[in-house]
Structures are given as structure tokens and as C-alpha cells.
Short mmCIF file of C-alpha atoms in Angstrom, two decimals:
data_model
loop_
_atom_site.label_atom_id
_atom_site.label_comp_id
_atom_site.label_asym_id
_atom_site.label_seq_id
_atom_site.Cartn_x
_atom_site.Cartn_y
_atom_site.Cartn_z
CA MET L 1 -4.46 188.96 -111.39
CA ASP L 2 -3.18 186.41 -108.85
CA LEU L 3 -6.52 186.64 -107.03
CA PHE L 4 -8.40 186.05 -110.28
CA LEU L 5 -6.23 183.05 -111.16
CA GLU L 6 -6.66 181.47 -107.72
CA TYR L 7 -10.44 181.87 -107.81
CA GLY L 8 -10.52 180.61 -111.41
CA TRP L 9 -8.42 177.56 -110.54
CA VAL L 10 -10.71 176.61 -107.63
CA LEU L 11 -13.77 177.04 -109.86
CA LEU L 12 -12.18 174.80 -112.52
CA VAL L 13 -11.43 172.09 -109.95
CA LEU L 14 -15.00 172.38 -108.68
CA ILE L 15 -16.44 172.00 -112.19
CA VAL L 16 -14.48 168.78 -112.81
CA LEU L 17 -15.31 167.35 -109.38
CA GLU L 18 -18.97 168.36 -109.70
CA GLY L 19 -19.05 166.75 -113.14
CA LEU L 20 -17.89 163.39 -111.81
CA LEU L 21 -20.17 163.55 -108.78
CA ALA L 22 -23.11 164.73 -110.91
CA ALA L 23 -22.65 161.75 -113.24
CA ASP L 24 -22.75 159.43 -110.24
CA ASN L 25 -25.84 161.23 -108.93
CA ALA L 26 -27.58 161.24 -112.32
CA LEU L 27 -27.07 157.50 -112.66
CA VAL L 28 -28.61 156.88 -109.24
CA LEU L 29 -31.64 159.04 -110.08
CA ALA L 30 -32.05 157.35 -113.48
CA ILE L 31 -32.18 153.94 -111.80
CA MET L 32 -34.64 155.20 -109.16
CA VAL L 33 -37.21 156.36 -111.74
CA LYS L 34 -36.66 153.88 -114.56
CA HIS L 35 -39.68 151.72 -113.56
CA LEU L 36 -42.12 154.60 -114.17
CA PRO L 37 -43.88 155.20 -117.50
CA GLU L 38 -41.99 157.69 -119.69
CA GLU L 39 -44.26 160.68 -118.98
CA LYS L 40 -44.21 160.12 -115.20
CA ARG L 41 -40.49 159.42 -115.29
CA LYS L 42 -39.86 162.81 -116.88
CA LYS L 43 -42.09 164.48 -114.27
CA ALA L 44 -40.27 162.73 -111.42
CA LEU L 45 -36.90 163.81 -112.82
CA PHE L 46 -38.17 167.37 -113.27
CA TYR L 47 -39.32 167.48 -109.64
CA GLY L 48 -35.96 166.00 -108.68
CA LEU L 49 -34.09 168.70 -110.59
CA VAL L 50 -36.17 171.46 -108.98
CA GLY L 51 -35.64 169.88 -105.57
CA ALA L 52 -31.90 169.58 -106.19
CA PHE L 53 -31.70 173.29 -107.01
CA PHE L 54 -33.56 174.39 -103.88
CA PHE L 55 -31.74 171.94 -101.60
CA ARG L 56 -28.35 173.07 -102.88
CA LEU L 57 -29.30 176.72 -102.63
CA GLY L 58 -30.72 176.18 -99.14
CA SER L 59 -27.65 174.22 -98.05
CA LEU L 60 -25.39 176.97 -99.36
CA PHE L 61 -27.24 179.76 -97.53
CA LEU L 62 -27.40 177.70 -94.33
CA ILE L 63 -23.73 176.79 -94.34
CA SER L 64 -22.76 180.37 -95.23
CA PHE L 65 -23.98 181.36 -91.75
CA LEU L 66 -22.48 178.32 -90.01
CA VAL L 67 -19.17 178.08 -91.86
CA ASP L 68 -17.19 179.69 -89.04
CA VAL L 69 -18.56 177.29 -86.39
CA TRP L 70 -15.77 174.79 -85.84
CA GLN L 71 -18.18 172.02 -84.81
CA VAL L 72 -19.88 172.34 -88.22
CA GLN L 73 -16.49 172.28 -89.94
CA ALA L 74 -15.55 169.15 -87.99
CA LEU L 75 -18.81 167.37 -88.86
CA GLY L 76 -18.34 168.32 -92.51
CA ALA L 77 -14.80 166.95 -92.54
CA ILE L 78 -15.90 163.70 -90.89
CA TYR L 79 -18.77 163.32 -93.35
CA LEU L 80 -16.59 163.86 -96.43
CA LEU L 81 -13.98 161.43 -95.12
CA TYR L 82 -16.71 158.90 -94.34
CA ILE L 83 -18.30 158.89 -97.80
CA SER L 84 -14.84 158.74 -99.39
CA ILE L 85 -13.62 155.81 -97.29
CA ASN L 86 -16.98 154.01 -97.44
CA HIS L 87 -17.22 154.24 -101.23
CA THR L 88 -13.58 153.24 -101.78
CA ILE L 89 -13.80 150.22 -99.47
CA LYS L 90 -17.04 149.06 -101.11
CA HIS L 91 -15.47 149.42 -104.54
CA PHE L 92 -12.44 147.28 -103.72
CA LEU L 93 -14.19 144.70 -101.50
CA LYS L 94 -17.17 144.09 -103.74
CA GLY L 95 -15.50 144.93 -107.04
CA ARG L 96 -18.66 146.79 -107.99
CA THR L 97 -19.53 150.33 -108.95
CA LYS L 98 -22.87 151.97 -109.55
CA THR L 99 -22.46 151.23 -113.25
CA ASP L 100 -22.38 147.52 -112.37
CA GLU L 101 -25.50 147.94 -110.27
CA ALA L 102 -27.20 149.63 -113.21
CA GLN L 103 -26.58 146.54 -115.32
CA ASP L 104 -28.20 144.38 -112.65
CA SER L 105 -31.10 146.77 -112.09
CA PRO L 106 -33.56 145.15 -114.56
CA LYS L 107 -33.60 142.10 -112.29
CA LYS L 108 -34.70 144.26 -109.36
CA ALA L 109 -37.31 146.33 -111.15
CA LYS L 110 -40.27 144.00 -110.58
CA LYS L 111 -41.36 145.55 -107.30
CA GLN L 112 -41.17 149.34 -107.30
CA SER L 113 -42.71 152.34 -105.57
CA GLY L 114 -45.54 154.45 -106.97
CA PHE L 115 -45.04 157.86 -108.52
CA TRP L 116 -45.18 160.08 -105.43
CA MET L 117 -43.14 157.67 -103.30
CA THR L 118 -40.54 157.65 -106.08
CA VAL L 119 -40.54 161.46 -106.13
CA PHE L 120 -40.08 161.43 -102.34
CA LYS L 121 -37.11 159.06 -102.64
CA VAL L 122 -35.61 161.25 -105.37
CA GLU L 123 -35.91 164.32 -103.12
CA VAL L 124 -34.26 162.48 -100.22
CA ALA L 125 -31.41 161.50 -102.55
CA ASP L 126 -31.20 165.15 -103.65
CA ILE L 127 -30.65 166.21 -100.05
CA ALA L 128 -27.70 163.82 -99.71
CA PHE L 129 -26.27 164.96 -103.05
CA ALA L 130 -26.66 168.62 -102.03
CA VAL L 131 -24.78 168.05 -98.77
CA ASP L 132 -21.95 166.25 -100.59
CA SER L 133 -21.69 168.95 -103.23
CA ILE L 134 -21.85 172.00 -100.96
CA LEU L 135 -19.51 170.61 -98.30
CA ALA L 136 -16.88 169.76 -100.91
CA ALA L 137 -17.26 173.19 -102.51
CA VAL L 138 -17.04 175.00 -99.16
CA ALA L 139 -13.91 173.09 -98.17
CA LEU L 140 -12.25 174.10 -101.45
CA ALA L 141 -13.33 177.73 -101.42
CA VAL L 142 -13.26 178.75 -97.76
CA ALA L 143 -9.48 179.20 -97.69
CA LEU L 144 -9.50 181.51 -100.72
CA PRO L 145 -8.20 185.04 -100.02
CA PRO L 146 -10.77 187.82 -99.46
CA SER L 147 -12.23 189.11 -102.73
CA GLY L 148 -13.31 192.50 -101.42
CA LEU L 149 -16.98 191.73 -102.11
CA PRO L 150 -19.53 192.09 -99.29
CA ASN L 151 -19.89 189.07 -97.02
CA ILE L 152 -22.87 186.72 -97.38
CA GLY L 153 -23.43 185.11 -94.01
CA GLY L 154 -20.01 184.06 -92.78
CA LEU L 155 -18.60 183.72 -96.29
CA ASP L 156 -16.71 186.26 -98.34
CA GLY L 157 -18.83 187.32 -101.31
CA GLY L 158 -16.30 185.92 -103.78
CA GLN L 159 -16.17 182.58 -101.99
CA PHE L 160 -19.97 182.43 -101.98
CA ILE L 161 -20.12 183.07 -105.74
CA VAL L 162 -17.53 180.34 -106.47
CA ILE L 163 -19.44 177.82 -104.34
CA PHE L 164 -22.77 178.81 -105.92
CA LEU L 165 -21.36 178.54 -109.45
CA GLY L 166 -19.84 175.15 -108.68
CA GLY L 167 -23.15 173.80 -107.37
CA PHE L 168 -25.16 175.33 -110.21
CA ILE L 169 -22.79 173.96 -112.84
CA GLY L 170 -23.12 170.55 -111.17
CA LEU L 171 -26.90 170.73 -111.73
CA ILE L 172 -26.41 171.70 -115.37
CA ILE L 173 -24.07 168.76 -115.86
CA MET L 174 -26.55 166.43 -114.15
CA ARG L 175 -29.27 167.58 -116.54
CA PHE L 176 -27.45 168.05 -119.83
CA ALA L 177 -24.02 166.39 -119.80
CA ALA L 178 -24.36 163.41 -117.46
CA THR L 179 -24.20 160.92 -120.34
CA PHE L 180 -20.69 162.08 -121.26
CA PHE L 181 -19.43 161.77 -117.69
CA VAL L 182 -21.12 158.39 -117.12
CA LYS L 183 -19.50 157.07 -120.30
CA LEU L 184 -16.17 158.50 -119.14
CA LEU L 185 -16.56 156.75 -115.77
CA GLN L 186 -17.37 153.47 -117.52
CA GLN L 187 -14.43 153.77 -119.86
CA ARG L 188 -12.09 154.77 -117.03
CA PRO L 189 -13.47 153.09 -113.85
CA GLY L 190 -10.54 154.39 -111.83
CA LEU L 191 -11.87 157.92 -112.19
CA GLU L 192 -14.84 157.13 -109.96
CA VAL L 193 -12.53 155.93 -107.20
CA ALA L 194 -10.30 158.96 -107.81
CA ALA L 195 -13.30 161.28 -107.51
CA PHE L 196 -14.16 159.93 -104.07
CA LEU L 197 -10.52 159.93 -103.00
CA ILE L 198 -10.49 163.61 -103.96
CA VAL L 199 -13.62 164.09 -101.83
CA GLY L 200 -11.69 162.51 -98.94
CA TRP L 201 -8.68 164.75 -99.60
CA VAL L 202 -11.04 167.74 -99.57
CA GLY L 203 -12.29 166.41 -96.23
CA VAL L 204 -8.69 166.49 -94.99
CA LYS L 205 -8.50 170.13 -96.05
CA LEU L 206 -11.67 170.90 -94.10
CA ALA L 207 -10.18 169.05 -91.10
CA VAL L 208 -7.08 171.26 -91.34
CA ILE L 209 -9.31 174.36 -91.39
CA THR L 210 -11.10 172.99 -88.30
CA LEU L 211 -7.86 172.34 -86.41
CA ALA L 212 -6.69 175.87 -87.27
CA HIS L 213 -9.90 177.45 -85.97
CA PRO L 214 -9.13 179.97 -83.18
CA ASP L 215 -11.38 178.06 -80.77
CA VAL L 216 -9.49 174.80 -81.43
CA GLY L 217 -5.97 176.08 -82.02
CA LEU L 218 -4.26 172.74 -82.58
CA ILE L 219 -2.39 174.19 -85.55
CA ASP L 220 -1.50 177.74 -86.49
CA SER L 221 -4.52 179.73 -87.67
CA HIS L 222 -2.57 180.99 -90.70
CA PHE L 223 -1.62 177.52 -91.90
CA PRO L 224 -4.70 176.92 -94.17
CA HIS L 225 -3.77 180.11 -96.05
CA ASN L 226 -0.09 179.19 -96.31
CA SER L 227 1.13 179.05 -99.93
CA ILE L 228 3.12 175.85 -99.37
CA TRP L 229 0.05 174.08 -97.96
CA LYS L 230 -2.14 175.31 -100.82
CA ILE L 231 0.36 174.17 -103.45
CA SER L 232 0.78 170.81 -101.71
CA PHE L 233 -2.98 170.35 -101.49
CA TYR L 234 -3.58 170.97 -105.19
CA PHE L 235 -0.52 168.93 -106.18
CA VAL L 236 -1.94 165.89 -104.35
CA LEU L 237 -5.41 166.57 -105.78
CA VAL L 238 -4.10 166.65 -109.37
CA ALA L 239 -1.93 163.59 -108.67
CA ILE L 240 -4.97 161.60 -107.50
CA ALA L 241 -6.89 162.57 -110.64
CA ALA L 242 -3.91 161.73 -112.89
CA LEU L 243 -3.37 158.35 -111.23
CA GLY L 244 -7.08 157.61 -111.54
CA TRP L 245 -6.81 158.25 -115.27
CA PHE L 246 -3.50 156.54 -116.09
CA LEU L 247 -3.86 153.53 -113.77
CA SER L 248 -7.33 152.75 -115.07
CA SER L 249 -7.33 150.55 -118.16
CA LYS L 250 -9.67 151.84 -120.83
CA VAL L 251 -12.79 149.69 -121.08
CA GLU L 252 -14.62 149.36 -124.37
CA ILE L 253 -18.30 150.30 -124.04
CA THR L 254 -20.80 148.34 -126.10
CA ASP L 255 -24.12 149.66 -127.40
CA ASP L 256 -26.11 147.74 -124.79
CA GLU L 257 -24.47 149.37 -121.76
CA ASN L 258 -27.43 149.97 -119.44
CA ALA L 259 -25.65 152.58 -117.32
CA ILE L 260 -25.38 154.96 -120.26
CA LYS L 261 -28.85 154.21 -121.62
CA GLU L 262 -30.49 154.86 -118.27
CA VAL L 263 -28.96 158.32 -118.03
CA GLU L 264 -29.66 159.12 -121.68
CA GLU L 265 -33.36 158.68 -120.94
CA GLN L 266 -33.29 161.64 -118.55
CA GLN L 267 -31.38 163.96 -120.88
CA PRO L 268 -33.28 166.65 -122.85
CA ALA L 269 -35.20 165.07 -125.69
CA LYS L 270 -33.74 165.57 -129.14
CA ASP L 271 -35.78 166.18 -132.25
CA THR L 272 -35.96 162.83 -133.98
CA ASP L 273 -38.49 163.83 -136.62
CA THR L 274 -36.97 162.87 -139.95
CA SER L 275 -39.99 163.79 -142.04
CA LYS L 276 -38.79 167.38 -142.47
#
């Protein structure tokens, strides 16, 4: 039961984190394709969704074989810390978020790429999103206790399933529920900063795993699995999320908020036929 609860807790954390990151990703993609005609825009987003699935799956299988290589762990930790620090500094120095950029985007839409160049840019963005997602998921799941399932690459089968489910749920959120998360981020701007601070904290966890690697040995190899460290890690993670929520004043969203409208355009079409 304890094993089930620990795996379930990590999956829950992943779903929330993936939801916030997927909203950020969905908004970027919506802005990238907004200049295209509706039919081509839908095609570009479909290609992007397919690409995102394969890139995440490919990243997961690749990292499952490299997860025990301490150099890969170190690069992953550095990358997660970099995107966290970079995003946070930009937010506070410029006082802007991607939702602000979305409101300015109509002014920049005069000169845009053609269809296939846009698809190419979407796929490149998908690669970056896949790396962010999988690295964060791996850092959260790799210290989970063995599940008893057969290994996949260098990952325990249970860890692999948790990481796969987290990434797959992130894609579902990006496709079907991004509007809700984008609206949440606009109403509570501090949550976006909190999400990237959590990414940085996850990077710290991956750094700890790296330093505990037998080939590095700067800290005890059992430390990442220590109950006190695990409890402390999740306590700080929840505290960051709570502070992001409570320290962020609720912002009223008007009907003409571009950030939400842009993402709504890439959500599944609803039946608007009122003649029935």
C-alpha cells in the first residue's frame, strides 16, 4: 500500500506540473500558428500534436537507457535549473509573461512564415517541450522504490510507467484542457513563476541524484532514497505551489483576453449548430 501511495503521489504531482507546463506550451504553439488560415492552422497543430507525442516517447525511451549515466543526470539538472532561473529572472526583470506577449502578438503578426516553415518551428518547439517534460518527470520518478516490474532500459518498469503517464497526460491537457490552465495562469500569475520554481527544485533533486551516483560519490548513495529527504523535497514543492497561489492576487479576466482566445482556437471544435 505504501508503494502504491508513493507512486500515486508522484503521478499526481506530475499531472499538476504537466498541466501548468502544457498550458504554457499550448499558448506558445497557439501564437506560432495563429497567422495561418483556420484549416491550415488546425493541420499545423495536428502535426504538432503528433510530433509532440513521438518526441516525448522517443525522449523517454532514450533517457531510459541513459538515466544511470551521471553525466546525463548532471546535464539534465543543469538544464532544468537553467530554464527555471532564466524564466524567473525574465519574469521579474521585464514584468512580462507569455500571456502578456500573447496580447502584443497581433502587432507582430504582419510578417509570418509559410505553412511548412510554421510546422517546422512547431516541431522544434515540441522537441524543447519534450525535453522539459521528460527530464522533470524522470527527476521526480527515478528515486521511487523498485516496483517489481521488469526494467525498461535503465528504468524500473513502474518508474517508466509513471513517467510515460505523466508525459501522455501532459499531451492530453495540451490538447483538451489547456484553456482552463491558461485562464488559471492569467487569474493567478504567480502560479506560472511557481511552476518554473518547481522545475528548478526538481532540477535540485536531479543534482542530488547525480552527486549520489556511485561514480561521483560526493554524497551518500542512499541519500536520494532517504525518507527525510523525500519528505523535505515534497514539503518544499508543495510550499512553492501554495505560495504561488496565495501570494498571487487574483486578476479578473475580461472577454477580450487574447491569451485565452488563442488557445481556445486549438481546442477540439464544439458543435455550434443550433438548428437542431
